[in-house]
mmCIF file of C-alpha atoms in Angstrom:
data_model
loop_
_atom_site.group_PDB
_atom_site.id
_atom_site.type_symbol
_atom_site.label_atom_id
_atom_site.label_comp_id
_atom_site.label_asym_id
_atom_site.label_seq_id
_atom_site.Cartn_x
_atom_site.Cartn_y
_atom_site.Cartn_z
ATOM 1 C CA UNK M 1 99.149 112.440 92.613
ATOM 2 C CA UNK M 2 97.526 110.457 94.933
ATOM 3 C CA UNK M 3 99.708 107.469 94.664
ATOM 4 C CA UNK M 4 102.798 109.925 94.990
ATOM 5 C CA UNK M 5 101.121 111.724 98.441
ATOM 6 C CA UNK M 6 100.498 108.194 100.468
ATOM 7 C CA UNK M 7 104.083 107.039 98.895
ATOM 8 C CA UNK M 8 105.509 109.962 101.605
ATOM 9 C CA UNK M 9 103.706 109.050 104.292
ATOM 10 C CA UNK M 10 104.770 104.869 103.803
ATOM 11 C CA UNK M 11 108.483 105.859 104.556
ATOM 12 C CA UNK M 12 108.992 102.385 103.001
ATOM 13 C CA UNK M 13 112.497 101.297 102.838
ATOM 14 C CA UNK M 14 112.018 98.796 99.635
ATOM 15 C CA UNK M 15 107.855 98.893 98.316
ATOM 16 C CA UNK M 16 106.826 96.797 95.325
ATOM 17 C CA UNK M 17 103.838 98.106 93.069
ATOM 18 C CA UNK M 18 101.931 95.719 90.672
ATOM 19 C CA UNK M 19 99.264 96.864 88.386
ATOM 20 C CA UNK M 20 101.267 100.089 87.468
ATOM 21 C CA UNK M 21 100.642 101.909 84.221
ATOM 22 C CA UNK M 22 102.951 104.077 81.806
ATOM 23 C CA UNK M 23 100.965 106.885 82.975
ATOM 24 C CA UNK M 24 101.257 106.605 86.777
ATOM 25 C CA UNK M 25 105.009 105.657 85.887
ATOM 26 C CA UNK M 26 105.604 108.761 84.832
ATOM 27 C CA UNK M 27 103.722 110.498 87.840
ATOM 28 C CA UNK M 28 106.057 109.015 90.171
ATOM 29 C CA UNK M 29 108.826 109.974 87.804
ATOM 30 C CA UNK M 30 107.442 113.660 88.223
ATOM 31 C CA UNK M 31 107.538 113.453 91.950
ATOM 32 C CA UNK M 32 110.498 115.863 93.461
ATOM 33 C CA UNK M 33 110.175 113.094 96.523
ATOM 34 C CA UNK M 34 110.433 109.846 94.511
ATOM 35 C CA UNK M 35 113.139 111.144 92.767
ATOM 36 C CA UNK M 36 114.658 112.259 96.133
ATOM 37 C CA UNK M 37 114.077 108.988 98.133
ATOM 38 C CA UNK M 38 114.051 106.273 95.604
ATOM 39 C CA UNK M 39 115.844 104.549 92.990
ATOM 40 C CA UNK M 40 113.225 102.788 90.570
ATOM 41 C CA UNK M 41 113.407 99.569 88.587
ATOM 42 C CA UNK M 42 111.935 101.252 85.247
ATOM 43 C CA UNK M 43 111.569 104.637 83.509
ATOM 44 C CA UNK M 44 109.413 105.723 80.873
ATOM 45 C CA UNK M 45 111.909 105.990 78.469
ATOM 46 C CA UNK M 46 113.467 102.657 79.505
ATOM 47 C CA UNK M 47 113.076 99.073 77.616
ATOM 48 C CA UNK M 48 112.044 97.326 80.686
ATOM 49 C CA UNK M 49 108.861 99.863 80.754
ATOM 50 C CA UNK M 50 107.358 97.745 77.524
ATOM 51 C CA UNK M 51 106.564 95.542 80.053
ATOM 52 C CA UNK M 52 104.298 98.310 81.578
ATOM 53 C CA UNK M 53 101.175 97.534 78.880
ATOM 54 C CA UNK M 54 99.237 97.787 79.821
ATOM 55 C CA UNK M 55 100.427 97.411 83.093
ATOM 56 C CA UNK M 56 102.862 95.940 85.426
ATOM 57 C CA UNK M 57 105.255 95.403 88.237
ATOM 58 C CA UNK M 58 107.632 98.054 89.677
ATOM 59 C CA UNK M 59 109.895 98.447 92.463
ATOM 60 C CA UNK M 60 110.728 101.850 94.390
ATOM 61 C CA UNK M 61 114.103 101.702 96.732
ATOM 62 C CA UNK M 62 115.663 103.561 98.900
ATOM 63 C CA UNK M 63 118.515 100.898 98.788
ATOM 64 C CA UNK M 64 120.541 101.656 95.652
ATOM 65 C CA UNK M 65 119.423 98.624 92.990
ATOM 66 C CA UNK M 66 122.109 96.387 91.830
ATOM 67 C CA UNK M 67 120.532 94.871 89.577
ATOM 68 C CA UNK M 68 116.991 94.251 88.747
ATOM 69 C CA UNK M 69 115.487 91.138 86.792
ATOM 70 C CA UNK M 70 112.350 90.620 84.819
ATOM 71 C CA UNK M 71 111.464 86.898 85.327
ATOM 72 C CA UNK M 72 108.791 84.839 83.234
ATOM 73 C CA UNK M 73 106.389 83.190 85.831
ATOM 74 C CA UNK M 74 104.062 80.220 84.746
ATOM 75 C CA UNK M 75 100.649 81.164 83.987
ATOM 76 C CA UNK M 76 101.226 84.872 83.829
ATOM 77 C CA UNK M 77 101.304 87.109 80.541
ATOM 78 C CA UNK M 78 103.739 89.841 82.408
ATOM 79 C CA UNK M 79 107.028 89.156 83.913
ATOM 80 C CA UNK M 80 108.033 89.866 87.684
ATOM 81 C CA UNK M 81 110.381 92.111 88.423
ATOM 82 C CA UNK M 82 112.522 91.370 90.855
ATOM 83 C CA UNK M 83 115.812 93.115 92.306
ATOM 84 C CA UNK M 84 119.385 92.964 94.156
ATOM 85 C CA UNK M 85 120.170 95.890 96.455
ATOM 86 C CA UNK M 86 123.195 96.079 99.484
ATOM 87 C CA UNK M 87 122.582 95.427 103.029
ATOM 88 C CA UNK M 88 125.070 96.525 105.102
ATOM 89 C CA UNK M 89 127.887 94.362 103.602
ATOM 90 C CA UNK M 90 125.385 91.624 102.320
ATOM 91 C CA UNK M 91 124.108 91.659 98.976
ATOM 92 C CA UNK M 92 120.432 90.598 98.784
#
């Protein structure tokens, strides 16, 4: 709840999240505003939430996600998550 309350106040256009669990994954799924604002690289019901454990990287947007990408990085046991979203007539 906490996480969900300062989330409202960030107005943040595109906000990245690392050490997220299942469980605070599915508090922002149960926020009315996340839902509202944001599109969100994983779900708890989604595949790409396995690599949630036991915890990980997510990405809230306002933008609507094109795509979104779980990479392997060197020297790290989790993947990071990265995405593609529209700017004005620009994909990035």
């Amino acid at each position: 709840a906490w996480l969900c309350d300062h989330l409202i106040h960030l107005k943040a256009t595109i906000l990245g999240l690392n050490e997220v669990t299942i469980n605070a994954l599915g508090k922002l799924e149960e926020s009315s505003f996340i839902r509202e604002h944001y599109w969100i690289t994983a779900t708890s019901t989604d595949p790409m939430s396995h690599s949630l454990s036991p915890h990980g990287c997510v990405i809230l947007s306002q933008l609507p996600i094109l795509e979104a990408f779980a990479l392997t990085v060197t020297g790290s046991d989790r993947p990071a998550v990265v995405i593609k979203v529209n700017v004005g007539d620009q994909s990035i």
